[in-house]
Amino acid sequence: MTAVEHLQNLLRLNTSNPPGNEILAAEYLANVLSQAGYETQVIESAPGRGNVVARYRGDGSLRPLLLYNHLDVVPVERSQWTRDPFGGDIVDGYIWGRGALDMKNVVTQQLMVMLQLAAERPHLRRDVIFAGCADEEVGGQFGLKYLATAHRDLVDAEMGLSETGAFPLYVNGRTVYPVQCGEKGNCRLMLRAVAAPGHGASPNYNNYAIRFLAIAIERLTRTSLPIHITPTLRNALTQLAPVLGMDVAALTDPARLEGLLPTIPYPFLPDLIRNVTRNSAAPTLLRAGVKINVVPSVAEVELDGRLLPGQTKDDLIAEIRALIGDDLPVDIIHLPEFDTPALERASEGPLWEALVRNLRKHDPKAVVIPILLAGGTDAKHLEPIGVHTYGFSPMHYPPDFDWRGLVHGHNERLPVVALDWGIHVLYDTVMELCG
Ligand SMILES: [Zn+2]
């Protein structure tokens, strides 16, 4: 069966999370891998929450390589789709379906690499592990988080490759491939304004919690938090500068970077960079008041805080305090139960070089830049057990394909031509890393 046919079959299995029901995909993959000769394990972390693991055996002289992916997809608004989101239709060169970009395309690529290994039986120095996991879209509790704690031996590896990386951005005749080598951490905070209670018929706005909170939010969101250039960003900007015809020293100068970003004439690139130049603290949940005629004495807003690697909660709190000032009765409170650390792997050394070399081998115009992700992935469950993860899922999107609105959006679809190229890149990369 071809890669495209496997992808179609996977797209036809509804693994929308919630509820997940990833067992459908886990059993499909287990069946395909078993037929190729693999011993496979389907692990149900809860009813219907299927994970699947298979292992190609190397000689064990190096620690394994983990190809990991997630089998769940985000829900769809069916009425907004022009085709069946679980139909796997191919129309005008596109495969349609929820998960075509995130990430059953990558599941298929990793599956095809495993099938090719089984067919060619190369001698490898590492095991290659395939792990299809549940629940990434809701945090991984039933997927990789579960495997990493309850079945650590199954996913223990030196290096893990997964989603969000090695897709092309076409810039000045070159192809820029961002490869994810870290992500921001979570640091949830709350602003709490405290003032006098009172009657709604006679408000005193000089001592009014909602007003104080509103002023604090306005000050927080009027400008941005300060720029910090991480080693990853410095490496990326250093490589991008000549492609963009810009001065490296200017682009890597925190004082000048912000002003230069709007002059980059490729819309996605400034966003990709801007999101990882600073910590962030987005106000998202507001709370105040219990009754229309009672002036509340407390008003609160929760901040979705994200930390760059190397930054602490105290750094972020100090940055927020500098913006909102000391003249308001507003406290900044840390909500530690949601903390996750930021991750940053070295974008140098032999493992990284192997990723770069194989992209260049298959695209001579490739410029490979390391990038951090502003959000989070399953990588956060693997780093604590010592697996170094990279977002490396090579996909050759053509220049006119704008995938950005389609991931988690309506009418998700993948250009058929994107798939096979990436399988060759990934197979060659696996061979180099393990051979
Ligand atoms: Zn994903």
CSV table of C-alpha atoms and ligand atoms in Angstrom, one decimal:
chain,number,residue,atom,x,y,z
A,1,MET,CA,0.0,0.0,0.0
A,2,THR,CA,1.3,3.5,-0.8
A,3,ALA,CA,1.9,6.3,1.7
A,4,VAL,CA,-1.1,8.2,0.3
A,5,GLU,CA,-3.4,5.2,0.8
A,6,HIS,CA,-2.3,4.8,4.4
A,7,LEU,CA,-2.9,8.5,5.0
A,8,GLN,CA,-6.3,8.2,3.5
A,9,ASN,CA,-7.1,5.3,5.8
A,10,LEU,CA,-5.9,7.1,8.9
A,11,LEU,CA,-7.9,10.2,8.0
A,12,ARG,CA,-11.1,8.1,7.8
A,13,LEU,CA,-10.7,7.1,11.4
A,14,ASN,CA,-12.3,9.7,13.6
A,15,THR,CA,-9.9,10.4,16.4
A,16,SER,CA,-11.2,13.8,17.4
A,17,ASN,CA,-10.0,14.7,20.9
A,18,PRO,CA,-12.1,14.9,23.0
A,19,PRO,CA,-13.0,12.1,23.2
A,20,GLY,CA,-10.0,10.8,21.3
A,21,ASN,CA,-10.8,7.1,20.5
A,22,GLU,CA,-7.2,6.8,19.2
A,23,ILE,CA,-7.5,3.0,19.6
A,24,LEU,CA,-8.9,3.0,16.0
A,25,ALA,CA,-5.6,4.4,14.6
A,26,ALA,CA,-3.4,2.4,17.1
A,27,GLU,CA,-5.0,-0.9,15.9
A,28,TYR,CA,-4.7,0.1,12.3
A,29,LEU,CA,-1.0,0.8,12.7
A,30,ALA,CA,-0.4,-2.2,14.8
A,31,ASN,CA,-1.9,-4.3,12.1
A,32,VAL,CA,0.2,-2.8,9.3
A,33,LEU,CA,3.4,-3.0,11.4
A,34,SER,CA,2.7,-6.6,12.4
A,35,GLN,CA,2.2,-7.7,8.8
A,36,ALA,CA,5.6,-6.2,8.1
A,37,GLY,CA,7.1,-8.4,10.8
A,38,TYR,CA,7.2,-6.1,13.8
A,39,GLU,CA,6.2,-7.2,17.3
A,40,THR,CA,3.8,-4.4,18.2
A,41,GLN,CA,2.3,-3.3,21.5
A,42,VAL,CA,-1.1,-1.5,21.7
A,43,ILE,CA,-1.3,0.2,25.0
A,44,GLU,CA,-4.7,1.5,26.2
A,45,SER,CA,-4.1,4.1,28.9
A,46,ALA,CA,-7.9,4.4,29.4
A,47,PRO,CA,-10.8,2.8,27.5
A,48,GLY,CA,-10.4,3.9,23.8
A,49,ARG,CA,-7.2,5.8,24.4
A,50,GLY,CA,-4.9,3.7,22.2
A,51,ASN,CA,-1.1,4.0,21.9
A,52,VAL,CA,1.0,1.8,19.7
A,53,VAL,CA,4.7,1.1,19.9
A,54,ALA,CA,7.0,-0.9,17.6
A,55,ARG,CA,10.8,-1.3,17.5
A,56,TYR,CA,13.3,-2.0,14.8
A,57,ARG,CA,16.3,-3.7,16.5
A,58,GLY,CA,19.8,-2.3,16.1
A,59,ASP,CA,22.9,-3.8,17.6
A,60,GLY,CA,22.4,-1.7,20.8
A,61,SER,CA,25.7,0.1,20.7
A,62,LEU,CA,24.0,3.4,20.7
A,63,ARG,CA,20.8,4.5,22.5
A,64,PRO,CA,17.6,4.3,20.4
A,65,LEU,CA,16.1,6.9,18.1
A,66,LEU,CA,12.4,7.6,18.8
A,67,LEU,CA,10.0,8.5,16.0
A,68,TYR,CA,7.0,9.7,17.8
A,69,ASN,CA,3.7,11.2,16.7
A,70,HIS,CA,0.1,11.8,17.9
A,71,LEU,CA,-2.9,9.9,16.7
A,72,ASP,CA,-5.6,12.3,17.9
A,73,VAL,CA,-6.8,15.4,16.0
A,74,VAL,CA,-8.7,18.5,17.1
A,75,PRO,CA,-12.5,18.5,16.7
A,76,VAL,CA,-14.1,19.9,13.5
A,77,GLU,CA,-17.0,22.2,12.8
A,78,ARG,CA,-18.4,20.0,10.2
A,79,SER,CA,-20.7,22.6,8.7
A,80,GLN,CA,-17.7,24.8,7.8
A,81,TRP,CA,-16.0,22.1,5.7
A,82,THR,CA,-16.6,21.8,2.0
A,83,ARG,CA,-15.7,18.1,2.1
A,84,ASP,CA,-16.1,15.3,4.6
A,85,PRO,CA,-13.4,15.9,7.3
A,86,PHE,CA,-13.2,12.1,7.8
A,87,GLY,CA,-13.4,11.2,4.1
A,88,GLY,CA,-9.8,11.1,3.1
A,89,ASP,CA,-10.8,12.4,-0.4
A,90,ILE,CA,-8.2,13.3,-3.0
A,91,VAL,CA,-9.2,16.3,-5.1
A,92,ASP,CA,-7.1,18.3,-7.4
A,93,GLY,CA,-3.8,17.0,-5.9
A,94,TYR,CA,-4.9,17.5,-2.2
A,95,ILE,CA,-5.7,14.9,0.4
A,96,TRP,CA,-8.5,16.2,2.6
A,97,GLY,CA,-9.2,15.5,6.2
A,98,ARG,CA,-8.8,16.5,9.8
A,99,GLY,CA,-5.2,15.6,10.6
A,100,ALA,CA,-3.9,15.9,7.1
A,101,LEU,CA,-1.4,18.5,8.4
A,102,ASP,CA,-1.5,17.9,12.1
A,103,MET,CA,-0.3,15.2,12.1
A,104,LYS,CA,-1.5,12.0,10.4
A,105,ASN,CA,0.7,13.1,7.5
A,106,VAL,CA,3.7,12.7,9.8
A,107,VAL,CA,2.3,9.4,11.3
A,108,THR,CA,2.3,8.1,7.7
A,109,GLN,CA,5.8,9.2,7.0
A,110,GLN,CA,7.1,7.6,10.2
A,111,LEU,CA,5.1,4.4,9.4
A,112,MET,CA,6.6,4.3,5.9
A,113,VAL,CA,10.1,4.6,7.3
A,114,MET,CA,9.4,1.7,9.6
A,115,LEU,CA,8.1,-0.4,6.7
A,116,GLN,CA,11.1,0.5,4.6
A,117,LEU,CA,13.4,-0.6,7.4
A,118,ALA,CA,11.5,-3.9,7.7
A,119,ALA,CA,11.9,-4.5,4.0
A,120,GLU,CA,15.6,-3.6,3.6
A,121,ARG,CA,16.8,-4.9,7.0
A,122,PRO,CA,19.8,-2.6,7.3
A,123,HIS,CA,22.3,-3.1,10.2
A,124,LEU,CA,21.8,-0.2,12.6
A,125,ARG,CA,23.7,0.8,15.8
A,126,ARG,CA,20.5,2.0,17.4
A,127,ASP,CA,17.0,0.7,17.8
A,128,VAL,CA,14.4,2.8,15.9
A,129,ILE,CA,11.2,3.1,17.9
A,130,PHE,CA,7.9,4.1,16.5
A,131,ALA,CA,5.4,5.5,19.0
A,132,GLY,CA,1.9,6.5,17.9
A,133,CYS,CA,0.4,8.3,20.9
A,134,ALA,CA,-3.0,9.4,22.1
A,135,ASP,CA,-4.0,12.8,23.5
A,136,GLU,CA,-1.4,15.3,22.4
A,137,GLU,CA,-4.0,17.9,21.6
A,138,VAL,CA,-5.3,17.9,25.2
A,139,GLY,CA,-1.9,17.6,27.0
A,140,GLY,CA,-0.8,14.0,26.6
A,141,GLN,CA,-2.0,12.6,29.9
A,142,PHE,CA,-3.3,9.5,28.1
A,143,GLY,CA,-0.5,9.4,25.5
A,144,LEU,CA,3.1,10.2,25.8
A,145,LYS,CA,3.0,11.4,29.3
A,146,TYR,CA,1.5,8.0,30.3
A,147,LEU,CA,4.1,6.1,28.2
A,148,ALA,CA,7.0,8.1,29.6
A,149,THR,CA,6.0,7.3,33.1
A,150,ALA,CA,4.3,3.9,33.1
A,151,HIS,CA,6.2,2.4,30.1
A,152,ARG,CA,9.4,4.4,30.1
A,153,ASP,CA,11.5,1.5,28.7
A,154,LEU,CA,9.3,1.5,25.6
A,155,VAL,CA,10.1,5.1,24.6
A,156,ASP,CA,13.5,5.6,26.2
A,157,ALA,CA,15.9,7.0,23.5
A,158,GLU,CA,18.7,9.4,23.0
A,159,MET,CA,16.8,11.5,20.5
A,160,GLY,CA,13.2,11.9,19.4
A,161,LEU,CA,11.9,13.3,16.1
A,162,SER,CA,8.4,14.5,15.7
A,163,GLU,CA,6.1,17.3,14.4
A,164,THR,CA,6.6,21.1,13.8
A,165,GLY,CA,9.7,21.4,11.7
A,166,ALA,CA,11.4,21.0,8.4
A,167,PHE,CA,8.6,22.6,6.3
A,168,PRO,CA,9.7,25.1,3.6
A,169,LEU,CA,9.5,28.8,3.7
A,170,TYR,CA,10.4,30.3,0.3
A,171,VAL,CA,12.7,33.3,0.8
A,172,ASN,CA,14.8,35.1,-1.9
A,173,GLY,CA,15.3,32.0,-4.0
A,174,ARG,CA,16.3,29.9,-1.0
A,175,THR,CA,14.2,27.4,1.0
A,176,VAL,CA,14.3,28.1,4.7
A,177,TYR,CA,13.5,25.1,6.9
A,178,PRO,CA,12.8,25.9,10.5
A,179,VAL,CA,13.5,22.9,12.7
A,180,GLN,CA,12.1,23.0,16.2
A,181,CYS,CA,14.7,22.5,18.9
A,182,GLY,CA,12.8,23.8,21.9
A,183,GLU,CA,9.7,25.4,23.2
A,184,LYS,CA,8.6,28.0,25.7
A,185,GLY,CA,7.5,27.0,29.2
A,186,ASN,CA,4.2,27.7,30.9
A,187,CYS,CA,4.0,30.2,33.8
A,188,ARG,CA,0.5,31.1,34.6
A,189,LEU,CA,0.0,34.2,36.7
A,190,MET,CA,-2.9,36.3,38.0
A,191,LEU,CA,-3.3,40.0,38.5
A,192,ARG,CA,-5.5,40.8,41.5
A,193,ALA,CA,-6.8,44.3,42.2
A,194,VAL,CA,-8.2,44.9,45.7
A,195,ALA,CA,-10.2,48.1,46.7
A,196,ALA,CA,-13.3,49.2,48.6
A,197,PRO,CA,-16.6,47.4,48.2
A,198,GLY,CA,-19.7,49.5,47.9
A,199,HIS,CA,-23.2,50.1,46.5
A,200,GLY,CA,-23.5,50.2,42.7
A,201,ALA,CA,-25.7,53.3,43.0
A,202,SER,CA,-22.9,55.4,44.5
A,203,PRO,CA,-19.5,54.2,43.0
A,204,ASN,CA,-16.2,55.7,44.1
A,205,TYR,CA,-13.9,55.3,41.1
A,206,ASN,CA,-11.0,56.5,43.1
A,207,ASN,CA,-11.0,53.3,45.0
A,208,TYR,CA,-12.4,50.8,42.6
A,209,ALA,CA,-11.0,47.3,41.9
A,210,ILE,CA,-12.3,46.9,38.4
A,211,ARG,CA,-10.9,50.2,37.3
A,212,PHE,CA,-7.5,49.4,38.8
A,213,LEU,CA,-7.4,46.1,37.1
A,214,ALA,CA,-8.5,47.7,33.8
A,215,ILE,CA,-5.6,50.2,34.1
A,216,ALA,CA,-3.2,47.4,34.8
A,217,ILE,CA,-4.3,45.4,31.8
A,218,GLU,CA,-4.1,48.4,29.6
A,219,ARG,CA,-0.5,49.1,30.7
A,220,LEU,CA,0.4,45.4,30.3
A,221,THR,CA,-0.9,45.1,26.7
A,222,ARG,CA,0.0,48.6,25.4
A,223,THR,CA,3.6,47.6,24.8
A,224,SER,CA,5.6,44.3,24.6
A,225,LEU,CA,7.8,42.7,27.2
A,226,PRO,CA,11.6,43.1,26.6
A,227,ILE,CA,13.5,41.2,23.9
A,228,HIS,CA,15.9,38.4,24.9
A,229,ILE,CA,18.0,36.7,22.3
A,230,THR,CA,18.3,33.0,23.1
A,231,PRO,CA,21.1,30.9,21.6
A,232,THR,CA,18.6,29.3,19.3
A,233,LEU,CA,17.3,32.7,18.0
A,234,ARG,CA,20.8,34.0,17.6
A,235,ASN,CA,21.7,31.0,15.5
A,236,ALA,CA,18.6,31.4,13.4
A,237,LEU,CA,19.0,35.1,12.8
A,238,THR,CA,22.7,34.7,12.0
A,239,GLN,CA,21.7,32.3,9.2
A,240,LEU,CA,18.7,34.3,8.0
A,241,ALA,CA,20.5,37.6,7.7
A,242,PRO,CA,22.4,36.9,4.5
A,243,VAL,CA,19.3,35.2,2.9
A,244,LEU,CA,17.3,38.4,3.7
A,245,GLY,CA,20.2,40.7,2.7
A,246,MET,CA,20.3,42.1,6.2
A,247,ASP,CA,23.2,42.9,8.5
A,248,VAL,CA,23.8,40.2,11.1
A,249,ALA,CA,24.8,42.6,13.8
A,250,ALA,CA,21.7,44.6,13.4
A,251,LEU,CA,19.3,41.6,13.2
A,252,THR,CA,20.8,40.1,16.4
A,253,ASP,CA,20.8,43.4,18.3
A,254,PRO,CA,17.8,43.4,20.8
A,255,ALA,CA,17.5,47.2,20.4
A,256,ARG,CA,17.2,47.0,16.6
A,257,LEU,CA,15.5,43.7,16.0
A,258,GLU,CA,11.9,44.9,16.7
A,259,GLY,CA,12.2,47.7,14.1
A,260,LEU,CA,13.6,45.4,11.5
A,261,LEU,CA,11.0,42.7,11.7
A,262,PRO,CA,8.2,44.6,9.8
A,263,THR,CA,10.7,45.2,6.9
A,264,ILE,CA,10.9,41.4,6.2
A,265,PRO,CA,8.7,40.9,3.2
A,266,TYR,CA,7.7,37.3,4.0
A,267,PRO,CA,4.6,37.4,6.3
A,268,PHE,CA,5.2,34.2,8.3
A,269,LEU,CA,8.9,34.8,9.1
A,270,PRO,CA,8.4,37.9,11.4
A,271,ASP,CA,5.7,36.1,13.3
A,272,LEU,CA,7.8,33.0,13.8
A,273,ILE,CA,10.7,35.2,15.1
A,274,ARG,CA,8.6,37.7,17.1
A,275,ASN,CA,6.9,35.0,19.2
A,276,VAL,CA,10.2,33.7,20.5
A,277,THR,CA,12.0,37.0,21.2
A,278,ARG,CA,10.2,37.6,24.5
A,279,ASN,CA,8.3,36.2,27.4
A,280,SER,CA,4.6,36.8,27.1
A,281,ALA,CA,1.6,37.1,29.5
A,282,ALA,CA,-1.7,37.3,27.7
A,283,PRO,CA,-4.8,38.2,29.8
A,284,THR,CA,-7.3,35.5,29.1
A,285,LEU,CA,-9.7,34.8,32.1
A,286,LEU,CA,-11.4,37.7,33.8
A,287,ARG,CA,-13.3,37.5,37.1
A,288,ALA,CA,-15.1,40.2,39.2
A,289,GLY,CA,-18.5,40.8,40.8
A,290,VAL,CA,-21.3,38.7,42.1
A,291,LYS,CA,-24.3,41.0,41.8
A,292,ILE,CA,-25.3,43.9,39.6
A,293,ASN,CA,-25.7,46.4,42.4
A,294,VAL,CA,-22.6,45.4,44.4
A,295,VAL,CA,-19.3,47.0,43.7
A,296,PRO,CA,-16.7,44.1,44.0
A,297,SER,CA,-13.7,44.7,46.2
A,298,VAL,CA,-11.6,42.2,44.2
A,299,ALA,CA,-11.1,41.9,40.4
A,300,GLU,CA,-8.8,39.3,38.9
A,301,VAL,CA,-7.4,38.4,35.5
A,302,GLU,CA,-5.4,35.2,34.7
A,303,LEU,CA,-2.4,35.6,32.5
A,304,ASP,CA,-1.3,32.9,30.1
A,305,GLY,CA,2.4,33.4,30.8
A,306,ARG,CA,5.1,31.8,28.6
A,307,LEU,CA,8.7,31.8,29.4
A,308,LEU,CA,11.7,31.7,27.1
A,309,PRO,CA,14.5,29.2,27.9
A,310,GLY,CA,16.7,30.7,30.6
A,311,GLN,CA,13.9,32.9,32.1
A,312,THR,CA,12.3,32.4,35.5
A,313,LYS,CA,8.9,33.2,36.9
A,314,ASP,CA,10.6,36.0,38.9
A,315,ASP,CA,12.0,37.5,35.7
A,316,LEU,CA,8.5,37.5,34.1
A,317,ILE,CA,6.9,39.0,37.3
A,318,ALA,CA,9.5,41.7,37.3
A,319,GLU,CA,8.9,42.5,33.6
A,320,ILE,CA,5.2,42.7,34.2
A,321,ARG,CA,5.6,44.9,37.3
A,322,ALA,CA,7.8,47.3,35.3
A,323,LEU,CA,5.0,47.8,32.8
A,324,ILE,CA,2.1,48.1,35.2
A,325,GLY,CA,4.0,50.2,37.8
A,326,ASP,CA,3.8,50.4,41.6
A,327,ASP,CA,1.0,53.0,41.9
A,328,LEU,CA,-2.0,50.5,41.7
A,329,PRO,CA,-3.2,48.1,44.4
A,330,VAL,CA,-2.6,45.2,42.1
A,331,ASP,CA,-0.7,42.0,43.1
A,332,ILE,CA,0.9,39.6,40.7
A,333,ILE,CA,0.3,36.0,41.9
A,334,HIS,CA,2.0,32.9,40.5
A,335,LEU,CA,-0.2,29.8,39.9
A,336,PRO,CA,2.6,27.2,40.1
A,337,GLU,CA,0.5,24.1,39.5
A,338,PHE,CA,0.5,24.8,35.7
A,339,ASP,CA,4.2,25.4,35.4
A,340,THR,CA,6.2,23.6,32.7
A,341,PRO,CA,9.8,24.3,32.0
A,342,ALA,CA,11.0,25.8,28.7
A,343,LEU,CA,13.1,23.5,26.6
A,344,GLU,CA,16.1,24.4,24.4
A,345,ARG,CA,18.3,21.8,22.8
A,346,ALA,CA,21.7,22.7,21.2
A,347,SER,CA,21.4,23.6,17.5
A,348,GLU,CA,24.9,22.3,16.9
A,349,GLY,CA,26.8,19.1,17.1
A,350,PRO,CA,26.5,15.8,15.2
A,351,LEU,CA,22.8,15.1,15.7
A,352,TRP,CA,21.8,18.5,14.6
A,353,GLU,CA,24.2,18.4,11.7
A,354,ALA,CA,22.7,15.2,10.5
A,355,LEU,CA,19.3,16.9,10.3
A,356,VAL,CA,20.8,19.8,8.4
A,357,ARG,CA,22.8,17.6,6.0
A,358,ASN,CA,19.9,15.5,5.0
A,359,LEU,CA,17.6,18.4,4.3
A,360,ARG,CA,20.4,19.9,2.1
A,361,LYS,CA,20.9,16.6,0.3
A,362,HIS,CA,17.3,16.6,-0.8
A,363,ASP,CA,17.0,20.4,-1.4
A,364,PRO,CA,20.3,22.1,-2.4
A,365,LYS,CA,18.6,25.5,-1.7
A,366,ALA,CA,17.9,24.6,1.9
A,367,VAL,CA,18.8,26.9,4.7
A,368,VAL,CA,18.1,25.2,8.0
A,369,ILE,CA,17.4,27.3,11.0
A,370,PRO,CA,16.6,26.2,14.6
A,371,ILE,CA,13.5,27.6,16.0
A,372,LEU,CA,11.6,27.5,19.3
A,373,LEU,CA,7.9,26.9,19.5
A,374,ALA,CA,5.8,29.5,21.2
A,375,GLY,CA,3.3,26.8,22.3
A,376,GLY,CA,3.9,23.4,23.7
A,377,THR,CA,4.1,19.8,22.3
A,378,ASP,CA,4.6,16.3,23.7
A,379,ALA,CA,8.3,17.1,23.8
A,380,LYS,CA,7.8,18.3,27.4
A,381,HIS,CA,7.0,14.7,28.5
A,382,LEU,CA,10.2,13.3,26.9
A,383,GLU,CA,12.8,15.8,28.0
A,384,PRO,CA,12.4,14.9,31.7
A,385,ILE,CA,13.4,11.3,30.9
A,386,GLY,CA,16.4,12.4,28.9
A,387,VAL,CA,15.1,12.1,25.3
A,388,HIS,CA,16.3,15.1,23.2
A,389,THR,CA,13.5,16.0,20.9
A,390,TYR,CA,13.5,17.9,17.6
A,391,GLY,CA,10.6,19.0,15.4
A,392,PHE,CA,11.6,17.3,12.2
A,393,SER,CA,8.8,16.2,10.0
A,394,PRO,CA,10.0,17.1,6.5
A,395,MET,CA,7.2,18.2,4.2
A,396,HIS,CA,7.6,19.7,0.8
A,397,TYR,CA,4.8,22.2,0.6
A,398,PRO,CA,4.7,23.9,-2.7
A,399,PRO,CA,5.3,27.8,-2.7
A,400,ASP,CA,1.6,28.6,-3.3
A,401,PHE,CA,0.3,26.4,-0.5
A,402,ASP,CA,-0.7,28.4,2.5
A,403,TRP,CA,-1.0,25.8,5.3
A,404,ARG,CA,-1.1,28.2,8.2
A,405,GLY,CA,-4.8,28.8,8.3
A,406,LEU,CA,-5.5,25.1,7.8
A,407,VAL,CA,-3.8,23.6,10.9
A,408,HIS,CA,-6.6,23.3,13.4
A,409,GLY,CA,-8.8,25.3,10.9
A,410,HIS,CA,-11.5,24.3,8.3
A,411,ASN,CA,-10.8,22.3,5.1
A,412,GLU,CA,-7.4,20.9,6.4
A,413,ARG,CA,-5.7,19.3,3.4
A,414,LEU,CA,-2.2,18.3,2.3
A,415,PRO,CA,-0.7,18.6,-1.2
A,416,VAL,CA,-0.1,15.0,-2.3
A,417,VAL,CA,3.4,15.9,-3.6
A,418,ALA,CA,4.5,17.0,-0.1
A,419,LEU,CA,4.4,13.6,1.4
A,420,ASP,CA,6.9,11.3,-0.5
A,421,TRP,CA,9.7,13.8,-0.5
A,422,GLY,CA,9.6,13.9,3.3
A,423,ILE,CA,9.7,10.1,3.6
A,424,HIS,CA,13.0,10.0,1.6
A,425,VAL,CA,14.5,12.8,3.8
A,426,LEU,CA,13.3,11.1,7.0
A,427,TYR,CA,14.6,7.6,5.9
A,428,ASP,CA,18.0,9.0,5.0
A,429,THR,CA,18.2,10.9,8.2
A,430,VAL,CA,17.3,7.8,10.2
A,431,MET,CA,19.9,5.8,8.4
A,432,GLU,CA,22.6,8.5,9.1
A,433,LEU,CA,21.6,8.8,12.8
A,434,CYS,CA,21.6,5.0,13.3
A,435,GLY,CA,23.9,3.6,10.7
B,1,ZN,ZN,0.1,18.2,16.4
